[in-house]
Coordinates of C-alpha atoms and ligand atoms in Angstrom, one line a residue:
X120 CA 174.4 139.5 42.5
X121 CA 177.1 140.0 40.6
X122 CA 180.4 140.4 41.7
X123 CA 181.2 144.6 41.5
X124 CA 184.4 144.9 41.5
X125 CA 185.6 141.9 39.5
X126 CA 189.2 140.6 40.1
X127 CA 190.7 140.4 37.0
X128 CA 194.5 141.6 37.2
X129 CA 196.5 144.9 35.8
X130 CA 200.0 144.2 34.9
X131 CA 202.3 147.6 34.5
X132 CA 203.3 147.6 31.2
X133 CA 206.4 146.6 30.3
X134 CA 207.7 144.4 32.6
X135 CA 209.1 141.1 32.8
X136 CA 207.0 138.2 32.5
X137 CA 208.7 135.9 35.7
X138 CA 209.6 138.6 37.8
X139 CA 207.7 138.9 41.4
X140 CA 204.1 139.3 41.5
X141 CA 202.0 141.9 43.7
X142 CA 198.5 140.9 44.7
X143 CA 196.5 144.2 45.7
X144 CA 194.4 143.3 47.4
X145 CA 191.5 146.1 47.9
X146 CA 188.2 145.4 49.3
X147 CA 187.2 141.8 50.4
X148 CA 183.2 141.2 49.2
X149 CA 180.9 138.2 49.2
X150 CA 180.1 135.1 50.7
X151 CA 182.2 131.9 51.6
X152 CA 179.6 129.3 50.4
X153 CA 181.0 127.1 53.4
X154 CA 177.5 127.3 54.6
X155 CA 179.0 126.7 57.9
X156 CA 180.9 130.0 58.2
X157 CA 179.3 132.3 55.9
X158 CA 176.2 134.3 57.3
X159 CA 173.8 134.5 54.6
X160 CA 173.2 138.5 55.8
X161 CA 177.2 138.8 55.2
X162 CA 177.0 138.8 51.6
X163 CA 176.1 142.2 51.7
X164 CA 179.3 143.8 49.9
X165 CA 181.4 146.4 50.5
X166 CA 182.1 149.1 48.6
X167 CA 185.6 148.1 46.7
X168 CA 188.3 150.0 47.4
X169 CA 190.8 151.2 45.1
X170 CA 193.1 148.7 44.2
X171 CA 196.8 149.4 45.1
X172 CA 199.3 150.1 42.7
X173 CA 202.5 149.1 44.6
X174 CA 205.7 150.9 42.8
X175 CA 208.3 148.6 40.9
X176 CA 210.7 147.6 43.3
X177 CA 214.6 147.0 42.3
X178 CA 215.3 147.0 38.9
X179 CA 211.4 147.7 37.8
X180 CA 211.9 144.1 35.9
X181 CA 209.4 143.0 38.1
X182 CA 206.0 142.3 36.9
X183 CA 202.8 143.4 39.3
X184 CA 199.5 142.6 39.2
X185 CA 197.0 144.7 40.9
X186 CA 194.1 143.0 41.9
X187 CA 190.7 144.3 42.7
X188 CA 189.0 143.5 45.9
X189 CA 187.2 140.3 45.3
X190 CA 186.7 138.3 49.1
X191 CA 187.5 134.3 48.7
X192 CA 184.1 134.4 50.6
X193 CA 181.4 136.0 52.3
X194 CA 182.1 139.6 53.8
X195 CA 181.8 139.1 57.7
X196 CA 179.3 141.2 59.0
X197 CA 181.0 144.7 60.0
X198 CA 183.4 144.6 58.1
X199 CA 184.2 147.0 56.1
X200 CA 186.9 147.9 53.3
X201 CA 189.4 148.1 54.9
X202 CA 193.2 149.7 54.0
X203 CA 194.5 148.7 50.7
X204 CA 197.0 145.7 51.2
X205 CA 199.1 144.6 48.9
X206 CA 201.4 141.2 48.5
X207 CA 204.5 141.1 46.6
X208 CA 206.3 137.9 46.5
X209 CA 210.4 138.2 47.0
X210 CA 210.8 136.2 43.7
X211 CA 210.2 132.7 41.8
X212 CA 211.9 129.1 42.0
X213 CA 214.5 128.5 39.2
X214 CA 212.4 126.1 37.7
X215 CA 209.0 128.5 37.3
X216 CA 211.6 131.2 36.3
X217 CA 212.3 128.6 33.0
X218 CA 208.5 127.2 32.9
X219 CA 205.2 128.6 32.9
X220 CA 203.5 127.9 36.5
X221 CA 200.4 128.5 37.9
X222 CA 199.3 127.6 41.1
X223 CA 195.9 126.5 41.8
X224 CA 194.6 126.9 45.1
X225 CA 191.7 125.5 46.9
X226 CA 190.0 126.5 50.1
X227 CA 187.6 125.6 53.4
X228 CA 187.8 121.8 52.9
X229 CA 188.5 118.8 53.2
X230 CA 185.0 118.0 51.9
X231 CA 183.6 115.4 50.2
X232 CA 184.6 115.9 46.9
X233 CA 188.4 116.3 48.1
X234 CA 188.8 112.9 47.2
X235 CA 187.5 113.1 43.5
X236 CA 190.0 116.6 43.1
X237 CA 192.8 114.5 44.0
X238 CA 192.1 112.2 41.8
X239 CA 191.7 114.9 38.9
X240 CA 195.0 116.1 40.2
X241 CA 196.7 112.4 39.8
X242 CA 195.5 112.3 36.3
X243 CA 197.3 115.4 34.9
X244 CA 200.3 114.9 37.6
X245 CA 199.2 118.5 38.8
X246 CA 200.2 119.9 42.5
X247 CA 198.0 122.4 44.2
X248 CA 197.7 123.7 47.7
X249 CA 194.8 123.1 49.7
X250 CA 193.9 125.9 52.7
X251 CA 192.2 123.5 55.1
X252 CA 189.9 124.6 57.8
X253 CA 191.1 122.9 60.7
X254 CA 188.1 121.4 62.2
X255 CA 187.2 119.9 58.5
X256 CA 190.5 117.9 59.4
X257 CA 190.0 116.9 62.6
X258 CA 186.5 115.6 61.4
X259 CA 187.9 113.7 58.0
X260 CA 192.0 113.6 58.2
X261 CA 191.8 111.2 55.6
X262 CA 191.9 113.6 52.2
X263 CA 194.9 115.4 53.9
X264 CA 196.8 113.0 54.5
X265 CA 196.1 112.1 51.0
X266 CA 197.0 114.8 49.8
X267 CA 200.2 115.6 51.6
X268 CA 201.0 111.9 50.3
X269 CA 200.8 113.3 46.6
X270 CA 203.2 116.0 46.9
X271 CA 200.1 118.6 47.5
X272 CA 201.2 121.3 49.7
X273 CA 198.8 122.3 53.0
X274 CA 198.1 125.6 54.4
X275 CA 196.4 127.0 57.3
X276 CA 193.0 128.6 57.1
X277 CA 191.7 128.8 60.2
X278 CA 190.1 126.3 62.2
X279 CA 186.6 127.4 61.9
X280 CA 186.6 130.5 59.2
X281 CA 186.0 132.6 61.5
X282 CA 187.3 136.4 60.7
X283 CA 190.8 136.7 62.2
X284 CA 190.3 140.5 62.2
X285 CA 187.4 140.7 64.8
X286 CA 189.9 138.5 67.2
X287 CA 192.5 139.2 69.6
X288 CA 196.0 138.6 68.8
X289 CA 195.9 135.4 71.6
X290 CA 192.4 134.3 70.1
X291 CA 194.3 134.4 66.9
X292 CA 197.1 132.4 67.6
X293 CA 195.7 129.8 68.9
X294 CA 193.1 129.6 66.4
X295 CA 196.4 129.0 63.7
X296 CA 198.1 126.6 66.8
X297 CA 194.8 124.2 66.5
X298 CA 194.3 124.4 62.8
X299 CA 198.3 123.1 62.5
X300 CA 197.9 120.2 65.1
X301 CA 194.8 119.0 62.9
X302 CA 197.3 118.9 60.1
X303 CA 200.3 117.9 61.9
X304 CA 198.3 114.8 63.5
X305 CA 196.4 114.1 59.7
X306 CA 199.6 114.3 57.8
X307 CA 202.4 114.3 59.9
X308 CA 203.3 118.0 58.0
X309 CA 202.7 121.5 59.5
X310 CA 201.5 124.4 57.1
X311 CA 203.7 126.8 56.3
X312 CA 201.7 129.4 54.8
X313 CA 198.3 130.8 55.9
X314 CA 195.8 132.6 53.8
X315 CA 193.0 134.3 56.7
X316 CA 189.5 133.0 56.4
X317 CA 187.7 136.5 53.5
X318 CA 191.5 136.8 52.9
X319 CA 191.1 139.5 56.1
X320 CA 194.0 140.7 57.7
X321 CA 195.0 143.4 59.0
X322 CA 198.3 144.2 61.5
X323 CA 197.1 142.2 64.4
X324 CA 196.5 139.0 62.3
X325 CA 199.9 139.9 60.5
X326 CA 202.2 139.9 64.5
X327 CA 201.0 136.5 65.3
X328 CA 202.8 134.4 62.2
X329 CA 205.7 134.9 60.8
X330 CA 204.3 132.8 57.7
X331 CA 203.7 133.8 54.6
X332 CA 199.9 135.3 54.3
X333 CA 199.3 133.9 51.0
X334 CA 196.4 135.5 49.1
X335 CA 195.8 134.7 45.2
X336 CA 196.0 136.8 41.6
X337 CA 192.4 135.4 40.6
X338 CA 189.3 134.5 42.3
X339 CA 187.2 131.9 40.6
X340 CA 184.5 133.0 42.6
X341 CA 182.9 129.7 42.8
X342 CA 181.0 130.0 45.6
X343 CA 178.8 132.9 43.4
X344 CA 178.7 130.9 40.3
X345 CA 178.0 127.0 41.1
X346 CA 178.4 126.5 37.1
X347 CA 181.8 124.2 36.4
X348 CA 181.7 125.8 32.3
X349 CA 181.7 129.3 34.1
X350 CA 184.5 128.4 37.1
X351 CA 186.2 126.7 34.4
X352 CA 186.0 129.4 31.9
X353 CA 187.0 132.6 33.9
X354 CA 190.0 130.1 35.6
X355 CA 191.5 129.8 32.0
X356 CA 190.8 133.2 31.0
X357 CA 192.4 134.9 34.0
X358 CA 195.3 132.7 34.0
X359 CA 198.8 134.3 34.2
X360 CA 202.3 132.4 34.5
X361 CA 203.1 133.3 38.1
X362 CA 199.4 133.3 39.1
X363 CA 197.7 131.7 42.0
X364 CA 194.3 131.2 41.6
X365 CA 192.0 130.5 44.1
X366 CA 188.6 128.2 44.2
X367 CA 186.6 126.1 47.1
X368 CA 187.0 122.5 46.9
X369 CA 183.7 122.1 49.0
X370 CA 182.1 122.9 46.0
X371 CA 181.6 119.7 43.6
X372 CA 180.8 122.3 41.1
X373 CA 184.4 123.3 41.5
X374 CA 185.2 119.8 41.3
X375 CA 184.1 119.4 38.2
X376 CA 185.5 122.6 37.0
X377 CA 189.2 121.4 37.4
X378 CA 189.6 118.7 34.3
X379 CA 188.5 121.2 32.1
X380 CA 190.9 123.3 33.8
X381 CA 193.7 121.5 33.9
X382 CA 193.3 120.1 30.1
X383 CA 193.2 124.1 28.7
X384 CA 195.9 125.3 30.8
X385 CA 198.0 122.0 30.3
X386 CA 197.4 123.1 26.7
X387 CA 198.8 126.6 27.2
X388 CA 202.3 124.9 28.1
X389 CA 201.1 125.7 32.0
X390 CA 202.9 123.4 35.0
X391 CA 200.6 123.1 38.2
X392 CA 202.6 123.7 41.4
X393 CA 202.5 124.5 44.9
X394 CA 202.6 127.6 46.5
X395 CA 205.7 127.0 47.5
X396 CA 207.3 125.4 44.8
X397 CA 205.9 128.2 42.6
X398 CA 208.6 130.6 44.8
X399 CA 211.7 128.3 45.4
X400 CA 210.6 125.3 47.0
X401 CA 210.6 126.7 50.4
X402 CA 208.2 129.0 51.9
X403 CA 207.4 131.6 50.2
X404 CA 208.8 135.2 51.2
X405 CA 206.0 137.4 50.3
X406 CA 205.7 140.6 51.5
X407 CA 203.0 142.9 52.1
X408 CA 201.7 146.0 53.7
X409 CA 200.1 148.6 52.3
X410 CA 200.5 151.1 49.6
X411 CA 202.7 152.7 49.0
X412 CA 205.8 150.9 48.9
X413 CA 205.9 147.2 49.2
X414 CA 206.4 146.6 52.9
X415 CA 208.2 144.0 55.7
X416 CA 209.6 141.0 54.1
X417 CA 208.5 138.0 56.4
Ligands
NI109 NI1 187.7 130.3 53.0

């Protein structure tokens, strides 16, 4: 089925092109394609909600994107739409205020075609940010250590994909603890940011890091189409300076998406960065709460 509510951003006129982003985020739909987390009955979606339209902060220089529900994976059974969250990041590094960046983003591995994305990565001196399910580490350090090695940034994703919301604040945390000493022991780094397995959060997943929850502008959805010319196409299309886009590198589909990718947008004058380095080097301050004003800055 198709995906309803799409997820193509809405930037507020008349803004300024590098100015801080906010991610909407409104409903969370479909199904993870892990295979290992996503139950096939969860795929059922949700109605979308209405996607947030956060005010200008500051100056009103800043440039927002609303985005439109679209789940990184399967809706967890239960859940419904929740409240409308939004993201806003506190601003951009130096150097993505003078170039055009994009940050690619790619979740639920290491897999086996890890290894072949790095080396697509190598060949057009991209970074990206891989959101590694911590057990997929423990079971094959290898590509994370790999990764780290190239200047790739790592972020937490849970150890198993399970729904953050439908645990306890305890269950939680430690869930996050044994996702980072996976990392920590594959790659001698620990994650800074965390994106939540459905990007599903709500307060109770929010108290237990003080990390950046790091959501995206555009959703491949990758896991829906296994068709590289279609990942690849809608990646390009929906590409923004500023923009993080997200796909699954379990996918080889995906895999095979990313030359293409990388070729067009390199074309477009686009640098691939981390996360982080997209906002300053360090960890990102993003902020996010719900509508209507942008909330706590973490
Ligand atoms: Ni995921």
């Amino acid at each position: 089925m198709k995906s309803k509510g799409g997820s193509r951003p809405t930037v507020r006129p008349g803004t300024r092109r590098w100015a801080a982003t906010l991610l909407a985020v409104a409903a969370l739909t479909a199904a993870c394609g892990t295979g290992r987390a996503a139950d096939p009955a969860a795929s059922r979606s949700a109605p979308a909600a209405e996607a947030v339209r956060a005010p200008a902060a500051g100056s009103g220089s800043q440039a927002w994107h609303a985005v439109r529900a679209g789940g990184e994976s399967g809706m967890p059974p239960g859940m419904s739409s929740g409240p409308a969250l939004s993201v806003r990041a506190a601003g951009q590094s130096a150097g993505c205020r003078r170039a055009k960046c994009i940050a690619l983003t790619f979740d639920d591995g290491p897999g086996r075609y890890t290894g072949t994305l790095l080396r697509h990565l190598a060949d057009h001196r991209a970074h990206a940010t891989f959101f590694v399910v911590g057990r997929n580490v423990a079971a094959d350090p290898g590509p994370v250590r790999q990764a780290v090695e190239a200047g790739h940034e790592i972020g937490n994703h849970s150890w198993s994909h399970r729904n953050l919301t439908t645990l306890s604040g305890a269950e939680i945390r430690s869930d996050l603890a044994r996702t980072d000493r996976a990392v920590k022991a594959a790659a001698g780094v620990t994650p800074k940011l965390v994106r939540p397995p459905y990007g599903a959060f709500n307060e109770t997943v929010r108290r237990q890091t003080t990390r950046p929850v790091v959501l995206w502008s555009v959703d491949t959805e990758d896991w829906r189409y296994r068709d590289s010319a279609a990942v690849a196409r809608k990646a390009v299309k929906s590409a923004s300076p500023g923009g993080i886009i997200l796909f699954h590198d379990i996918h080889p589909t995906t895999v095979k998406a990313i030359p293409k990718v990388l070729e067009s947008l390199s074309a477009r004058g686009y640098k691939f960065v981390t996360v982080s380095e997209l906002y300053g080097g360090k960890a990102p301050k993003l902020v996010y709460g719900g509508s209507p004003r942008p909330a706590v800055a973490l």
